Short mmCIF file of N, CA, C and O in Angstrom, two decimals:
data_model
loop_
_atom_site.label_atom_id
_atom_site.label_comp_id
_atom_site.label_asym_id
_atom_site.label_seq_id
_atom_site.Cartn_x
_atom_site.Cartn_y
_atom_site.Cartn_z
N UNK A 5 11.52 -12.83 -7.91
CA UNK A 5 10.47 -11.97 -7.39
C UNK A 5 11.08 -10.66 -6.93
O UNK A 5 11.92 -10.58 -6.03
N UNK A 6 10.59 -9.58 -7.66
CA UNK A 6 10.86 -8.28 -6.69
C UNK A 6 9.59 -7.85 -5.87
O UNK A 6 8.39 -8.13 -5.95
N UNK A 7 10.38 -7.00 -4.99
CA UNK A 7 9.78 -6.38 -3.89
C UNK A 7 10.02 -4.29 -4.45
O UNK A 7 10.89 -3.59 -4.95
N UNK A 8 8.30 -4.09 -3.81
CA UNK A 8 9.16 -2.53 -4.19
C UNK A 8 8.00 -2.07 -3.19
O UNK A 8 6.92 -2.58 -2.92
N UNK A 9 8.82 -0.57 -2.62
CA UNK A 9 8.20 0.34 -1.71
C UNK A 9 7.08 0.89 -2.36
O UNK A 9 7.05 0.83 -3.58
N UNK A 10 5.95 1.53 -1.63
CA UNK A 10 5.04 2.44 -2.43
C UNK A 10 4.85 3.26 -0.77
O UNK A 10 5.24 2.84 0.32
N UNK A 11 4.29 4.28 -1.03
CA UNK A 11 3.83 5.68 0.52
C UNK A 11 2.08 5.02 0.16
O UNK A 11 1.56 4.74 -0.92
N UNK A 12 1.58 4.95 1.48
CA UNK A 12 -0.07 5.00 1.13
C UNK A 12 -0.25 5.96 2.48
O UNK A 12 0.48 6.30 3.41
N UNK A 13 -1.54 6.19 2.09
CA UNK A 13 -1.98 7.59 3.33
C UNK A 13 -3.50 6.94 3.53
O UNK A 13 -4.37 6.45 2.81
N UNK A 14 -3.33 7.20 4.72
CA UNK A 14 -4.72 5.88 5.72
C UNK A 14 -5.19 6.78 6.53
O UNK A 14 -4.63 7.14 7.56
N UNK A 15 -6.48 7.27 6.02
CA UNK A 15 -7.65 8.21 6.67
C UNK A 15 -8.47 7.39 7.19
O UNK A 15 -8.57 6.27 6.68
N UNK A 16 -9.38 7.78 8.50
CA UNK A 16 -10.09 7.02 9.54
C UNK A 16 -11.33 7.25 8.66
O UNK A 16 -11.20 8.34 8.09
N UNK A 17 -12.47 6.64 8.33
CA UNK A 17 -13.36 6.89 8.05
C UNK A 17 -14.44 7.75 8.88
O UNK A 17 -14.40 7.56 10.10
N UNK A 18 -15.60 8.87 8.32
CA UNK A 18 -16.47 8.88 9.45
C UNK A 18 -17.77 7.79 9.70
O UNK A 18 -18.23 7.77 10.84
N UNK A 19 -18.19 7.16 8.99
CA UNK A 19 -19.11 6.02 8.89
C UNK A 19 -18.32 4.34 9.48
O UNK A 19 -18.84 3.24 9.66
N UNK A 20 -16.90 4.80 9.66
CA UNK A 20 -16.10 3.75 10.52
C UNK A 20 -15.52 3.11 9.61
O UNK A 20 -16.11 3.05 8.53
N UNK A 21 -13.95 2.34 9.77
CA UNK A 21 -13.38 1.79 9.00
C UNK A 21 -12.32 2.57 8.68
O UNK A 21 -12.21 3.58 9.37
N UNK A 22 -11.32 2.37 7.64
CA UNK A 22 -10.45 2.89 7.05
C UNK A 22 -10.39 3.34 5.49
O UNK A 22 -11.42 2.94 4.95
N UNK A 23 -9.67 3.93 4.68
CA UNK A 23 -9.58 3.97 3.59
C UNK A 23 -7.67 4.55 3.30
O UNK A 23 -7.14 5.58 3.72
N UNK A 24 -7.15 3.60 2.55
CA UNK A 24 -5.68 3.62 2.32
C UNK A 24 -6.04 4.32 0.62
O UNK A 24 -7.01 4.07 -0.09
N UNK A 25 -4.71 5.36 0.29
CA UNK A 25 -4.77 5.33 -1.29
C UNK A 25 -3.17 6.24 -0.92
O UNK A 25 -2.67 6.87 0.02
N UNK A 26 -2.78 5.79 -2.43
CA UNK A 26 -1.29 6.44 -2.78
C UNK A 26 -1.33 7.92 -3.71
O UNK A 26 -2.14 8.39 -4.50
N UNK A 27 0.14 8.46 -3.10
CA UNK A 27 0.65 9.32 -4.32
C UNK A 27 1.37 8.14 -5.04
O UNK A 27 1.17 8.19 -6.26
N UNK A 28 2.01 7.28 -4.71
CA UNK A 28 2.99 6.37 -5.50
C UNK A 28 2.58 5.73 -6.84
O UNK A 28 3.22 5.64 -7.89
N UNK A 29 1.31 5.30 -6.49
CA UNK A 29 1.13 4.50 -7.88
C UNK A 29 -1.01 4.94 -7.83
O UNK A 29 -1.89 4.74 -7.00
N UNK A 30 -0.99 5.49 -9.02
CA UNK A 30 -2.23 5.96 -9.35
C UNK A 30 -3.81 4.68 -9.36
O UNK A 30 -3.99 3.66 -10.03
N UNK A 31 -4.47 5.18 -8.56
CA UNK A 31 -5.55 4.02 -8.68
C UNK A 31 -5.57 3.16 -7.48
O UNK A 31 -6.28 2.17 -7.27
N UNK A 32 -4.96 3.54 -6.98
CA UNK A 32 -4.81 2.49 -5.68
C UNK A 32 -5.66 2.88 -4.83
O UNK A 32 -5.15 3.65 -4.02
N UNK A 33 -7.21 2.61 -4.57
CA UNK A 33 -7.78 2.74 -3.43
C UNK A 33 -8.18 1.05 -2.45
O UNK A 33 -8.28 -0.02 -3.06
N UNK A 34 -8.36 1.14 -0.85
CA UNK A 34 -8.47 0.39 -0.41
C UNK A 34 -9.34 0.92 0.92
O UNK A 34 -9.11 2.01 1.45
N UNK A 35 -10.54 -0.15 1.44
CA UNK A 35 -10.68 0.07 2.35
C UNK A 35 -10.91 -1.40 3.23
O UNK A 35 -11.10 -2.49 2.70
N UNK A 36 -10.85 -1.20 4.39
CA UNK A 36 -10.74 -2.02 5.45
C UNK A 36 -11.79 -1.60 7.13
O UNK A 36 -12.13 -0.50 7.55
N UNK A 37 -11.94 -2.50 7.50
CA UNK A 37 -12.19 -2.30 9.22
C UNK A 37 -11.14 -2.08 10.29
O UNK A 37 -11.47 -1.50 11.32
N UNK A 38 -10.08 -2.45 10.14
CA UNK A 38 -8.60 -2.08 10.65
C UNK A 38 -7.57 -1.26 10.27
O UNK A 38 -7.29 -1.76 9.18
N UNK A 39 -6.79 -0.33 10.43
CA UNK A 39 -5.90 -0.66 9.87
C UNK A 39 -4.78 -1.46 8.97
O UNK A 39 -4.37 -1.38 7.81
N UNK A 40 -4.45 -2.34 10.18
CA UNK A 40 -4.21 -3.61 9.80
C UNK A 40 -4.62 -4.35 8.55
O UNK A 40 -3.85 -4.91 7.77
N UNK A 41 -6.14 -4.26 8.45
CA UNK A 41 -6.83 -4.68 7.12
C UNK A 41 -6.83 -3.84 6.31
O UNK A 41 -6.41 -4.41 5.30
N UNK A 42 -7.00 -3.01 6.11
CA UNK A 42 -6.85 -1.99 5.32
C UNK A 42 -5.58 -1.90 4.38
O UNK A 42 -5.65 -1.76 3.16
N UNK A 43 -3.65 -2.03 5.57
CA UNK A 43 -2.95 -2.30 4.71
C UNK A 43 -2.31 -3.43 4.10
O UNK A 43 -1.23 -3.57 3.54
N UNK A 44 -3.38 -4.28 4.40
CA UNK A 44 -3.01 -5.91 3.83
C UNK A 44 -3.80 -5.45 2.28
O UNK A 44 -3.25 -5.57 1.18
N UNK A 45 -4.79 -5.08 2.43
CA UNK A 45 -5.85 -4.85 1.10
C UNK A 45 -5.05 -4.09 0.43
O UNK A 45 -4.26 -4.73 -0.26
N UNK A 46 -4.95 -2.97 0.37
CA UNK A 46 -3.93 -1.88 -0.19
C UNK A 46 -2.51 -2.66 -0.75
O UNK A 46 -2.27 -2.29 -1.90
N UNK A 47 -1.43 -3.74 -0.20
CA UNK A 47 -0.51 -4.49 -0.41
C UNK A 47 -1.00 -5.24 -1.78
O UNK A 47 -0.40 -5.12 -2.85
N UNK A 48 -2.67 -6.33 -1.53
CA UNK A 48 -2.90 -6.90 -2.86
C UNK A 48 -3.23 -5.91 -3.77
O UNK A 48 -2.75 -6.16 -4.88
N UNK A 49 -3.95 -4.75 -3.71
CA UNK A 49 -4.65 -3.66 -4.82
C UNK A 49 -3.26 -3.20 -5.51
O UNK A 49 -3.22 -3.10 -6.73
N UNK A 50 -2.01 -2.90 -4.67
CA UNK A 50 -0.80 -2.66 -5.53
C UNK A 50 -0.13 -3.67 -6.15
O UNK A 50 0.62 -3.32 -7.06
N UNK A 51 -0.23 -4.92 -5.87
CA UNK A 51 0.48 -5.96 -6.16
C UNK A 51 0.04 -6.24 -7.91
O UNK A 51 0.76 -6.48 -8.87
N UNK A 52 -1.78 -6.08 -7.76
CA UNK A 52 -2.24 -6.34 -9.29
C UNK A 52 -1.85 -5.09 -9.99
O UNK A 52 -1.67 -5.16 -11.20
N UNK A 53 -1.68 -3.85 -9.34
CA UNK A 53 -1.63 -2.71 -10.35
C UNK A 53 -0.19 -2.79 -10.83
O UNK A 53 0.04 -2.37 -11.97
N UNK A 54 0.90 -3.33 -10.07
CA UNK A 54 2.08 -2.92 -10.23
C UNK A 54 2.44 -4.72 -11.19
O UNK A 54 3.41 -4.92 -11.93
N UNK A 55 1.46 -5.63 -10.88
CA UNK A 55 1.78 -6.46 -12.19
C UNK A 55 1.35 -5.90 -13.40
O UNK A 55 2.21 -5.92 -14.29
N UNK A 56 0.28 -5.40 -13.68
CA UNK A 56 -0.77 -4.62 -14.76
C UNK A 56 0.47 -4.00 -15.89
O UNK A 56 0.81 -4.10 -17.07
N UNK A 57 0.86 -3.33 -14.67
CA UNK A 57 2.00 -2.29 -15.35
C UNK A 57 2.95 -3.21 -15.97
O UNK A 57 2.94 -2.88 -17.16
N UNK A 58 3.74 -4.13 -15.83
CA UNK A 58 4.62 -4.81 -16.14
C UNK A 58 3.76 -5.59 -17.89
O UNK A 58 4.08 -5.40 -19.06
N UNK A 59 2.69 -6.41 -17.29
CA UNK A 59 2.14 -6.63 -18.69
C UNK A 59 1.69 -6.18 -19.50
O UNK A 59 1.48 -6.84 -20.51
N UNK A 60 1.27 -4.66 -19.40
CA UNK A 60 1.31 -3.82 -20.51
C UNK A 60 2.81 -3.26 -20.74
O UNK A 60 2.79 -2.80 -21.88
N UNK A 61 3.72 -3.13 -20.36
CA UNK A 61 4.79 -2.85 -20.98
C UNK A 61 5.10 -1.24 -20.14
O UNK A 61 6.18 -0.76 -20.48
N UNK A 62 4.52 -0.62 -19.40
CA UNK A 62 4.12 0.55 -19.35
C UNK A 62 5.40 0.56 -18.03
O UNK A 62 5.55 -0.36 -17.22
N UNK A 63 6.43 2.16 -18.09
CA UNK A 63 7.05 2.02 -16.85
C UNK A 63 6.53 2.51 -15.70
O UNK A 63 5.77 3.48 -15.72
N UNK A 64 6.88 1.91 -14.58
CA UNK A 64 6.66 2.03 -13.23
C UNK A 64 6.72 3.78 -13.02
O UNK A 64 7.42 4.51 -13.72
N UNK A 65 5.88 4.23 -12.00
CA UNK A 65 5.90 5.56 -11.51
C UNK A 65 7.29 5.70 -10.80
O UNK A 65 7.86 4.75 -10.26
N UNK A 66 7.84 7.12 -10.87
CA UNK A 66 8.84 7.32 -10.80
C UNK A 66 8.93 7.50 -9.16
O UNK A 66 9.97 7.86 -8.61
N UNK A 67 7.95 7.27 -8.58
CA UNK A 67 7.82 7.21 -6.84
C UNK A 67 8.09 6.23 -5.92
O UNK A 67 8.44 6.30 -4.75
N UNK A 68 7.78 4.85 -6.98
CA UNK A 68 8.53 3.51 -6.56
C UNK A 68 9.59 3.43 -6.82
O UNK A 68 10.13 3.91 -7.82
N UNK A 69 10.27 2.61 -5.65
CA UNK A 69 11.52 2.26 -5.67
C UNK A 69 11.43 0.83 -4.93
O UNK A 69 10.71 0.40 -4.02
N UNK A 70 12.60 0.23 -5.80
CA UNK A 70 13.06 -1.40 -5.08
C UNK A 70 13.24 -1.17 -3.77
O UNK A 70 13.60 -0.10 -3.28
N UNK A 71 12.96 -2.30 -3.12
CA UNK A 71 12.85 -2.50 -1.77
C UNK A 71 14.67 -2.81 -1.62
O UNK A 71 15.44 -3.17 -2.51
N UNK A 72 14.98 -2.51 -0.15
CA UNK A 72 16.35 -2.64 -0.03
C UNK A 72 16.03 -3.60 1.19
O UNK A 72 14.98 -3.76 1.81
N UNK A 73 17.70 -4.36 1.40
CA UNK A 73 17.50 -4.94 2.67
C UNK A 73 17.21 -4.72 3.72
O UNK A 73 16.64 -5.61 4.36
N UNK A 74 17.46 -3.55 4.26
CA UNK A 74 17.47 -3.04 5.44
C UNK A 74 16.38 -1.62 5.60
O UNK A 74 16.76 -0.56 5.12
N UNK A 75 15.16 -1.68 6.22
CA UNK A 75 14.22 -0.41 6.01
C UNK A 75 14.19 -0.59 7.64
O UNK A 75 14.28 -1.43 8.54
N UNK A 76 13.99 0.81 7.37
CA UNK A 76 13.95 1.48 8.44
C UNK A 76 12.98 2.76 9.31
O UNK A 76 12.64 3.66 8.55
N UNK A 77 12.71 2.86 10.17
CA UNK A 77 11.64 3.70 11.02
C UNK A 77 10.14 3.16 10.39
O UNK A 77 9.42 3.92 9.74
N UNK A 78 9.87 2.05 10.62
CA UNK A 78 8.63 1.75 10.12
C UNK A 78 7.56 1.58 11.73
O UNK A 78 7.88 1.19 12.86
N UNK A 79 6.48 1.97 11.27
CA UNK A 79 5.40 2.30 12.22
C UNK A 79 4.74 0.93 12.04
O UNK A 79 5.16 0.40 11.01
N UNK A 80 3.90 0.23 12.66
CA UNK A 80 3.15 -0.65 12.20
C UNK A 80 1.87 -0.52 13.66
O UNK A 80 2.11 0.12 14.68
N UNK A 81 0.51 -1.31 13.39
CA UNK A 81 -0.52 -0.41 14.39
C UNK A 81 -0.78 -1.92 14.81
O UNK A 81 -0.75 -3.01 14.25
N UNK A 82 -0.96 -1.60 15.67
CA UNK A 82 -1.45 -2.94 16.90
C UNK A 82 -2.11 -2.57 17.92
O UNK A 82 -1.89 -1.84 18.88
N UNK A 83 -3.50 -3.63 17.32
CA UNK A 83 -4.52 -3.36 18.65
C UNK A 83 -5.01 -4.02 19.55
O UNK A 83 -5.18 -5.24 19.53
N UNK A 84 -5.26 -3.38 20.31
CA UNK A 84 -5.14 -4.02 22.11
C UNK A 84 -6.50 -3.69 22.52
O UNK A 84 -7.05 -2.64 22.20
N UNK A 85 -7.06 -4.65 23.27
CA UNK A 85 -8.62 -5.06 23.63
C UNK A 85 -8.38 -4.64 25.71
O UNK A 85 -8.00 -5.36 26.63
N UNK A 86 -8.75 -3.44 25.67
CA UNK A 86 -8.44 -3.90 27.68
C UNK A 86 -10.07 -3.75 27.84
O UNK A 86 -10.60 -3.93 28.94
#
């Protein structure tokens, strides 16, 4: 199994919710009620595009790259109910 990076960019909706989509890999839209949900959805929407690619034969965008062991400065969003 590989693993590979992609950039997604996660705009707040104005009707509420989220919407994730890439420069990395073309076609990738996702939306969600969370963040959180949003980039779980976005994770499967790349997962089928970036198999797609493999079974058509077609190469990967030149924006992905293999995942390495060690990543670093990652943000992740967590929400809190007070």
């Amino acid at each position: 199994m590989s693993e590979y990076m992609i950039s997604i960019n996660i705009e707040h909706l104005d009707e509420g919710g989220y919407r994730a989509t890439s420069d990395s890999i073309q076609g990738l839209i996702a939306q969600g009620r969370t963040i959180a949900e949003t980039m779980e959805i976005a994770q499967d929407v790349a997962k089928k595009l970036i198999e797609s690619y493999f079974e058509h034969g077609d190469p990967l965008p030149e924006q992905m790259v293999p995942s390495t062991r060690l990543i670093k400065n990652i943000r992740i969003p967590v929400s809190v109910t007070v």
